[in-house]
Short mmCIF file of C-alpha atoms in Angstrom, two decimals:
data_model
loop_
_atom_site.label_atom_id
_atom_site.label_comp_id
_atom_site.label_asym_id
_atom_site.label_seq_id
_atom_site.Cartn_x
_atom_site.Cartn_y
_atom_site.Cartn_z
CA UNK H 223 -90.49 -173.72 73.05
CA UNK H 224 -93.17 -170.75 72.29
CA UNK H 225 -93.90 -171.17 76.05
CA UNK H 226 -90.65 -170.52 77.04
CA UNK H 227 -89.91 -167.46 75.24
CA UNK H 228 -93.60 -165.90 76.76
CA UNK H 229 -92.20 -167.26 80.28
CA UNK H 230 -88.89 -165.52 79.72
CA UNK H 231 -90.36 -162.27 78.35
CA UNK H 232 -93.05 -162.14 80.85
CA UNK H 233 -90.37 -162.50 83.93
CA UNK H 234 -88.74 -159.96 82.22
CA UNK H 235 -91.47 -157.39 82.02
CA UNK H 236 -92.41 -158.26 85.28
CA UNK H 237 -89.27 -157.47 86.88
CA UNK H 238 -88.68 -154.43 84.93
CA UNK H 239 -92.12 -152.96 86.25
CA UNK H 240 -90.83 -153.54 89.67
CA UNK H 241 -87.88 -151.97 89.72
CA UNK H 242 -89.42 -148.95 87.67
CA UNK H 243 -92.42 -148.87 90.93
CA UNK H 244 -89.90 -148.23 93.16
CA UNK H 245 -87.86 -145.23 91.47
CA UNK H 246 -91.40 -143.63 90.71
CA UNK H 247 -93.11 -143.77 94.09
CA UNK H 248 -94.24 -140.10 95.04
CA UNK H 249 -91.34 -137.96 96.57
CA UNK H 250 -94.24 -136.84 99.33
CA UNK H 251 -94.69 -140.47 100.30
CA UNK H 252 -91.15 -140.66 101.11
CA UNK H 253 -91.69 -137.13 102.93
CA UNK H 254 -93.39 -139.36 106.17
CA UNK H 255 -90.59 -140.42 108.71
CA UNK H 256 -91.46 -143.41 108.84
CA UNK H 257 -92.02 -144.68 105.44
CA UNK H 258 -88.14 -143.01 104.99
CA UNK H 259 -86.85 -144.81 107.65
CA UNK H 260 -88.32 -148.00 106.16
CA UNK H 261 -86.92 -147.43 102.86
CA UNK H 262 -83.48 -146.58 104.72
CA UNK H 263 -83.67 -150.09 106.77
CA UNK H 264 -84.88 -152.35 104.04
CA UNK H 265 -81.33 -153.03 102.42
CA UNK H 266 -79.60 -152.96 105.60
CA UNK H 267 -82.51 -156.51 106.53
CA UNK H 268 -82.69 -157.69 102.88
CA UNK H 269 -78.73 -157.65 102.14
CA UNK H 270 -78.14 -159.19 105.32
CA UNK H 271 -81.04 -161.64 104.78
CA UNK H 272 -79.53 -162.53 101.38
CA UNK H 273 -76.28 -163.05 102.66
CA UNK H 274 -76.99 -165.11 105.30
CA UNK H 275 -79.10 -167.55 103.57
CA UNK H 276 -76.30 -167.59 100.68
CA UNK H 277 -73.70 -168.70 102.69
CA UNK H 278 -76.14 -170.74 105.38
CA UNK H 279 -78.10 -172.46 103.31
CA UNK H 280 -78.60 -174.84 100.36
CA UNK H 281 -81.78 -175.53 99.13
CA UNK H 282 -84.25 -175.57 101.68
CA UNK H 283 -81.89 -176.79 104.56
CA UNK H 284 -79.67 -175.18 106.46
CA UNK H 285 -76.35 -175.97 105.84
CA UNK H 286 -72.98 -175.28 107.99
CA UNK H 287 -70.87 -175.69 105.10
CA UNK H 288 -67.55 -174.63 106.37
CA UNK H 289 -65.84 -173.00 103.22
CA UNK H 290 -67.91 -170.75 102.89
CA UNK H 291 -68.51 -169.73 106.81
CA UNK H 292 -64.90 -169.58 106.75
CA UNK H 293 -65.27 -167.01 103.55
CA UNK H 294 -67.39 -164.96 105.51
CA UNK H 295 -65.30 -165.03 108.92
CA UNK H 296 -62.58 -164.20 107.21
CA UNK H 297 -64.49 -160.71 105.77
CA UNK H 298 -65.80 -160.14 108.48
CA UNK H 299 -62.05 -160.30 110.16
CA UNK H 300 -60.77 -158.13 107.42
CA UNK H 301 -63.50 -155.59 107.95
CA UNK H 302 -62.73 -155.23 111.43
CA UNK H 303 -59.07 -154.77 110.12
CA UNK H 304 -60.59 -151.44 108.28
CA UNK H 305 -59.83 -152.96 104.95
CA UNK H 306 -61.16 -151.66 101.65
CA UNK H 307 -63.65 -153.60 99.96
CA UNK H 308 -62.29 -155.37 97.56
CA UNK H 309 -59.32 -156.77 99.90
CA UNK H 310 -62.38 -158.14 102.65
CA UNK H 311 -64.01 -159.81 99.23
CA UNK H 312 -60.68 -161.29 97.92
CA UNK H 313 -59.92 -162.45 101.90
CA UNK H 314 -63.51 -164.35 101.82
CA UNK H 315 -62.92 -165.97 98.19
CA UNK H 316 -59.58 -166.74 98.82
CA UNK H 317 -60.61 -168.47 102.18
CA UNK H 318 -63.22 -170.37 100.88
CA UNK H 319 -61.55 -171.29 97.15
CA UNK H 320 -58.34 -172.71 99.87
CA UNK H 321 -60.19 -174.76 102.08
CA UNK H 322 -61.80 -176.09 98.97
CA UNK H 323 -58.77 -177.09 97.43
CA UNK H 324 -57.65 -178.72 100.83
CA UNK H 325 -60.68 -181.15 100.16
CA UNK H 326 -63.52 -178.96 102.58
CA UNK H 327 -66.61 -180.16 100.84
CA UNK S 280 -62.85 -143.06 103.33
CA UNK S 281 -66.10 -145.11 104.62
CA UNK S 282 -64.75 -147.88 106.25
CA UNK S 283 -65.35 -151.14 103.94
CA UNK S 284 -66.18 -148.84 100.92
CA UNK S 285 -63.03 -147.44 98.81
CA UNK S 286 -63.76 -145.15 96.16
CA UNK S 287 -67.34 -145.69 94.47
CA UNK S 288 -65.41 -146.55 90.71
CA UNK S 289 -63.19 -148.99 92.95
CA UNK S 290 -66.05 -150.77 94.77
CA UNK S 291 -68.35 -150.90 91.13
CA UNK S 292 -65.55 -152.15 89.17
CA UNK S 293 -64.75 -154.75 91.85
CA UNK S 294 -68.03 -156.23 92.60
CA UNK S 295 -69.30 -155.90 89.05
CA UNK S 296 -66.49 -157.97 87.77
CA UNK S 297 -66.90 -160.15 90.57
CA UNK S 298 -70.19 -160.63 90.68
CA UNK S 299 -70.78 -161.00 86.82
CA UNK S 300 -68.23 -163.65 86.99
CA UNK S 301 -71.12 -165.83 88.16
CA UNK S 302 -73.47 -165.31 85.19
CA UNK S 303 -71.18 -168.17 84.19
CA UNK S 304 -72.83 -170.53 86.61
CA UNK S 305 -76.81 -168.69 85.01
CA UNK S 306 -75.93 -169.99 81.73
CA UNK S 307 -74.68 -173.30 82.45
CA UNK S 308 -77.62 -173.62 84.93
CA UNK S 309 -80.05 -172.35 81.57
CA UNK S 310 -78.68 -174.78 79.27
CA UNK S 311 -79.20 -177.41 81.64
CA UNK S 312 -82.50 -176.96 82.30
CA UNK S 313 -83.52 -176.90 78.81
CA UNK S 314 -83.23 -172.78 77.88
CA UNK S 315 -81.45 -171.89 74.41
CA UNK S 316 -78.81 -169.92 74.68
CA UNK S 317 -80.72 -167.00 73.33
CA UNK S 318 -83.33 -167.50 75.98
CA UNK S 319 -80.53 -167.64 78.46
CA UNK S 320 -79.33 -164.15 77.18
CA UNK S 321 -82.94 -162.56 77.16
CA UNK S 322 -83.31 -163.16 80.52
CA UNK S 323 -80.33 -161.84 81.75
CA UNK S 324 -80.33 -159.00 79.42
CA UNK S 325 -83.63 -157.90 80.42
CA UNK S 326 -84.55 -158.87 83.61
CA UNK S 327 -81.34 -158.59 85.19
CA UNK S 328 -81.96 -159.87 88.89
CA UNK S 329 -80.13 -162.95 89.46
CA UNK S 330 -82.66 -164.12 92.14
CA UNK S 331 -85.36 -163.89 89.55
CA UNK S 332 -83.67 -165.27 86.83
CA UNK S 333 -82.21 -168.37 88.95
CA UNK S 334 -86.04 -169.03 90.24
CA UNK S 335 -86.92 -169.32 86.66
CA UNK S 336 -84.02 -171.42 85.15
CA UNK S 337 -85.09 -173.84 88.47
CA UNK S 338 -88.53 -174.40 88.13
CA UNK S 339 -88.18 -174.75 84.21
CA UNK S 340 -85.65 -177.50 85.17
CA UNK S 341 -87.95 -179.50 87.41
CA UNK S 342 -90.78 -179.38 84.80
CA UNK S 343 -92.93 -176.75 86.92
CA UNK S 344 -95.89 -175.30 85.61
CA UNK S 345 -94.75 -172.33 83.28
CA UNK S 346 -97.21 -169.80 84.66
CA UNK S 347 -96.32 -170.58 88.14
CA UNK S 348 -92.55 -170.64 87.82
CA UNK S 349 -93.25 -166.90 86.43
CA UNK S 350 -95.12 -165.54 88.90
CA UNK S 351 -92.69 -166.78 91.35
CA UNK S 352 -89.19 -165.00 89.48
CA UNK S 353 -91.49 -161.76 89.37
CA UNK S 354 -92.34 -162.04 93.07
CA UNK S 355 -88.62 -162.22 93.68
CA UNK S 356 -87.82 -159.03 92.16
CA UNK S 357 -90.08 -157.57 94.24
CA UNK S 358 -86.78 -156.96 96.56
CA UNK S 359 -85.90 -154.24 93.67
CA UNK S 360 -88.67 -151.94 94.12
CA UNK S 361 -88.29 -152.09 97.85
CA UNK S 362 -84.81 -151.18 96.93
CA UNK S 363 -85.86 -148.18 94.54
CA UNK S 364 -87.91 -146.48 97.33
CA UNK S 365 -84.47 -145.93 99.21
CA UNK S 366 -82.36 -145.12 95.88
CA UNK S 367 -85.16 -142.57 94.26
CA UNK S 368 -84.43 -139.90 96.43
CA UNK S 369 -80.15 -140.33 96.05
CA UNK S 370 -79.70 -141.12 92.30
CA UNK S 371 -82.72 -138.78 91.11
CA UNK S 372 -83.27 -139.54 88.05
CA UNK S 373 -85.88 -137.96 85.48
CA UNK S 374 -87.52 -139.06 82.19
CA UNK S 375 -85.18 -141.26 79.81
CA UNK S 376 -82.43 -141.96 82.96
CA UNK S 377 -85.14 -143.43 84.96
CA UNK S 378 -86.33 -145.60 82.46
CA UNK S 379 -82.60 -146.81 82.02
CA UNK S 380 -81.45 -146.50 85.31
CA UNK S 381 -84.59 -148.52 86.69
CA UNK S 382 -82.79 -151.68 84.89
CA UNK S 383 -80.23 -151.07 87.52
CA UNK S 384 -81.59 -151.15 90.75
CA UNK S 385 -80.77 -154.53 91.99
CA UNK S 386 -79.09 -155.88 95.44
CA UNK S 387 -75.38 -155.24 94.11
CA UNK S 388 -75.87 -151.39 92.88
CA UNK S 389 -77.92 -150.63 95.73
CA UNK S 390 -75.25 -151.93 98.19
CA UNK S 391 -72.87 -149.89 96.62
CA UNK S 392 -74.42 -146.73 95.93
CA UNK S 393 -75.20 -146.88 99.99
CA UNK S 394 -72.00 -147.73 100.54
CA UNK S 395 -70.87 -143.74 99.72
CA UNK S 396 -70.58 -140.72 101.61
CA UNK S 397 -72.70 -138.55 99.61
CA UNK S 398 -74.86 -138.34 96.97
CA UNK S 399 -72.43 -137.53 93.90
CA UNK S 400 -70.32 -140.38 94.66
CA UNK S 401 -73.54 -142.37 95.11
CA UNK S 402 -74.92 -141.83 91.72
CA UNK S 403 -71.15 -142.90 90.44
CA UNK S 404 -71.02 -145.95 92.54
CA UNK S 405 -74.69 -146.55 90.89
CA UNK S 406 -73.50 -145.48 87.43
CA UNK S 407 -70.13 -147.50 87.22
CA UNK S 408 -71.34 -150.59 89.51
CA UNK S 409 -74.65 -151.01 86.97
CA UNK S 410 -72.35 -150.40 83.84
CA UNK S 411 -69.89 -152.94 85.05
CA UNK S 412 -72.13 -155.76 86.09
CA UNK S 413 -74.06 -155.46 83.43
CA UNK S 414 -71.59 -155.99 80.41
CA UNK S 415 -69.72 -159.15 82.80
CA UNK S 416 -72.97 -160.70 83.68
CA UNK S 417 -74.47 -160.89 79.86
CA UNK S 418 -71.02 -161.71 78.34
CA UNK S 419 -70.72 -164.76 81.68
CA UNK S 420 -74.16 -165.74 80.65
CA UNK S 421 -73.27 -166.43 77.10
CA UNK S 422 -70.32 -168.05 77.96
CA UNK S 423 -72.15 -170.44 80.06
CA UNK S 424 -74.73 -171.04 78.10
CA UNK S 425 -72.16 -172.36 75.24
CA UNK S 426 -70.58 -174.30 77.51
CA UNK S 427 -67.55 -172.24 78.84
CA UNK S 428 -68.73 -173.04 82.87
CA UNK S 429 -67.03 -176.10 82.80
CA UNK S 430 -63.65 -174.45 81.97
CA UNK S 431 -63.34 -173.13 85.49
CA UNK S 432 -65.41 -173.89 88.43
CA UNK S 433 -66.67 -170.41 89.88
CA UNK S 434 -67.52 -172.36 93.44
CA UNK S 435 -63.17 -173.51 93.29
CA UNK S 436 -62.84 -170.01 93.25
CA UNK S 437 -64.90 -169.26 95.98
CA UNK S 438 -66.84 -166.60 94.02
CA UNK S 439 -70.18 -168.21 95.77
CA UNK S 440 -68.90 -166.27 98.83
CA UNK S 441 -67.81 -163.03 96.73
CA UNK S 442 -72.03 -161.69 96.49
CA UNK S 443 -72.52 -162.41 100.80
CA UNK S 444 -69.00 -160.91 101.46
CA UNK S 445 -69.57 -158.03 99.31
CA UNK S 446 -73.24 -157.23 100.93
CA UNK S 447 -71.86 -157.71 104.18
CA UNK S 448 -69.17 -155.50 103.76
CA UNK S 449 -70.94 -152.73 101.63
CA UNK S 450 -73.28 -152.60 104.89
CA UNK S 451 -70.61 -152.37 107.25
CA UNK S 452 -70.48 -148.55 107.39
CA UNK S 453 -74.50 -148.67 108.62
CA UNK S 454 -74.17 -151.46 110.81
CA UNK S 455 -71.16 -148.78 112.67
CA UNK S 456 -73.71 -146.30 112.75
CA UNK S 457 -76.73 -147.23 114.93
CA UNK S 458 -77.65 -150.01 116.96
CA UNK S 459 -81.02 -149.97 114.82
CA UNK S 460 -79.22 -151.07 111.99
CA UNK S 461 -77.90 -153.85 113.92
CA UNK S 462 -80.66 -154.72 115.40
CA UNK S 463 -82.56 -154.73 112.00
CA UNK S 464 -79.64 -156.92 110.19
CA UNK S 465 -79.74 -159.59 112.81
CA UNK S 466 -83.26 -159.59 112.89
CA UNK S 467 -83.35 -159.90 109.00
CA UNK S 468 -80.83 -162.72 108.29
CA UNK S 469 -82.14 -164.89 111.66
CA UNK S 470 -86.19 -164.15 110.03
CA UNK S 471 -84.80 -165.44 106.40
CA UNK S 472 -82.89 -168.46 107.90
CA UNK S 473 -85.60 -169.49 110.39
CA UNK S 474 -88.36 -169.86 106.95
CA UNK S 475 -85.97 -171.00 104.29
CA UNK S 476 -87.22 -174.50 105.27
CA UNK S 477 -91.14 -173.95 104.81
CA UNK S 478 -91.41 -171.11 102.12
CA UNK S 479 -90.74 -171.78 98.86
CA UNK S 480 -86.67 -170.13 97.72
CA UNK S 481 -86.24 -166.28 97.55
CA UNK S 482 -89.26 -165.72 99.67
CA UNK S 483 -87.45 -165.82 103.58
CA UNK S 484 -85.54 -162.98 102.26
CA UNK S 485 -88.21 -160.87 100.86
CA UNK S 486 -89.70 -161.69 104.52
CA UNK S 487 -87.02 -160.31 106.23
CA UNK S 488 -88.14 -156.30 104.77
CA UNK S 489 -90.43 -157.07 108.13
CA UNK S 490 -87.78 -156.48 110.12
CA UNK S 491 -87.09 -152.89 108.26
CA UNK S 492 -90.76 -152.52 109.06
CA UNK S 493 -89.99 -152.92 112.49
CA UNK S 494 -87.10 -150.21 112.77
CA UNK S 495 -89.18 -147.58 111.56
CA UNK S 496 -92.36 -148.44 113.70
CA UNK S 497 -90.01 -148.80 116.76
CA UNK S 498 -88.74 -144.89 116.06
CA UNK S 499 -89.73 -142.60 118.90
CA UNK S 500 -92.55 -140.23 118.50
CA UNK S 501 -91.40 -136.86 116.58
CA UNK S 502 -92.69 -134.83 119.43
CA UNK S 503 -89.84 -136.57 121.75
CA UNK S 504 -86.91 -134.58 119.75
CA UNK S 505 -87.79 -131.00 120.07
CA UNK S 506 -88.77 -131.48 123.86
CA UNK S 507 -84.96 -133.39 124.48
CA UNK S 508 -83.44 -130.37 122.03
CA UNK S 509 -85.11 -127.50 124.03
CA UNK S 510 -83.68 -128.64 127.15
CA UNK S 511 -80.17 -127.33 127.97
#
């Protein structure tokens, strides 16, 4: 049980230092082009990454599970629409929660 | 109005609530592999990075080695600093609001707070989206971890898809604006796809900052733009 707690604190305090790196980083390393235009890109791969493997994958397989391809099609349909956010979020859940209930596994 | 991004309190409240739903499905995960529900609520109170959090709860729940299963949730949050490097510059924050604010930086508030047209309604779409998810996702935790996840089924909801349709949309507007970003967000998903089957969960996506790396080494030399701007 003790080990548990140290595990959970310790993940803690480790992820807290990492997010804390990141907003103290020198503003004259950010001053090189490049290193901005890294830090400008790196959502733009790592949210993309993330939501590709979320809706892709389960586990370590990947997965063409069609809820929730259809979830994102249909966001990605209501985006091209021009709709506001939370419309192209409520189009993917309700997509995905309807197939669902029609028995997609 | 960006397309795909409403007003920065619209977008926060949305995902936040939307999002935090999900800390239902953390604490029932917790309980089940063996957390209290006190230990469930540490974590997400204080780390507060899903991925992290999830990496934990998982290897606890295989009976991984302790040490290892903590190095591993701390190597996924290494996504957040990557993610402060970009925010820094936007949200500036000093002293006591850095050490607050740094709790913050995570996929969802950065997504947002790029999502807006300029800085003020940046550090609001940070402020409110932050706020938001953090009161749902610690209140959805608790519930979970005493038992309330079996009430309602987030995945009959579809709220598995709500996190990938929110990024995807909260990136639209920079995906619009240069075929780099394109470039680098196909790169990025197709890198994290093509290793989730030999690296070990959380880490494909981390992998996929290489493509970022790319972009900016692929820029064209500085001394290219005057020469092109002094020509009539």
């Amino acid at each position: 049980m003790t080990g548990l707690w140290i595990a959970v604190l310790a993940t803690a305090a480790g992820c807290y230092a990492l997010k804390l790196a990141g907003l103290t980083v020198p503003e004259r390393v950010l001053d090189h082009r490049r290193v901005r235009r890294f830090a400008e890109l790196v959502p733009v791969a790592l949210l993309a990454a993330l939501s590709a493997v979320e809706v892709a994958t389960s586990g370590h397989s990947i997965v063409l599970d069609p809820a929730r391809l259809a979830g994102l099609g249909a966001a990605v349909v209501a985006l091209l629409l021009r709709a506001p956010f939370l419309a192209v979020i409520i189009a993917a859940a309700a997509t995905t929660a309807l197939l669902r209930a029609a028995g997609a596994p | 109005m960006v397309q795909g991004a409403g007003s920065p309190v619209r977008d926060g409240l949305g995902l936040g609530l939307a999002v935090g739903v999900s800390g239902l499905a953390f604490g029932a995960a917790a309980a089940g592999s063996g957390l209290s529900a006190w230990q469930a609520c540490a974590l997400s109170a204080l780390a507060f990075t899903g991925a992290s959090q999830f990496a934990l709860i998982g290897a606890v729940a295989v009976g991984g080695n302790l040490v290892a299963a903590t190095a591993g949730a701390i190597l996924l949050g290494s996504r957040n600093t990557l993610y402060g490097l970009r925010l820094a510059g936007l949200l500036q924050l000093r002293g006591a609001r850095r050490l607050v604010g740094a709790q913050g930086v995570i996929d969802e508030t950065t997504a947002v707070t790029l999502a807006q047209p300029d800085a003020r309604a940046s550090r609001v779409g940070f402020a409110v989206t932050f706020a938001c998810l953090y009161v749902t996702w610690n209140i959805a935790t608790l519930a979970g971890a005493l038992g309330a996840g079996t009430l309602a089924s987030p995945r009959a909801l579809g709220l598995d898809v709500v996190g990938p349709a929110a990024f995807l949309a909260l990136i639209w507007p920079r995906l619009r604006a240069g075929r780099t970003e394109r470039v680098v967000a196909v790169l990025g998903a197709a890198i994290a796809l093509g290793l989730t089957p030999v690296l070990p969960t959380g880490v494909p996506v981390i992998l996929a900052a290489t493509a970022a790396l790319g972009g900016a080494l692929a820029m064209s030399p500085p001394a290219a733009a005057p020469a092109q701007a002094g020509r009539p």
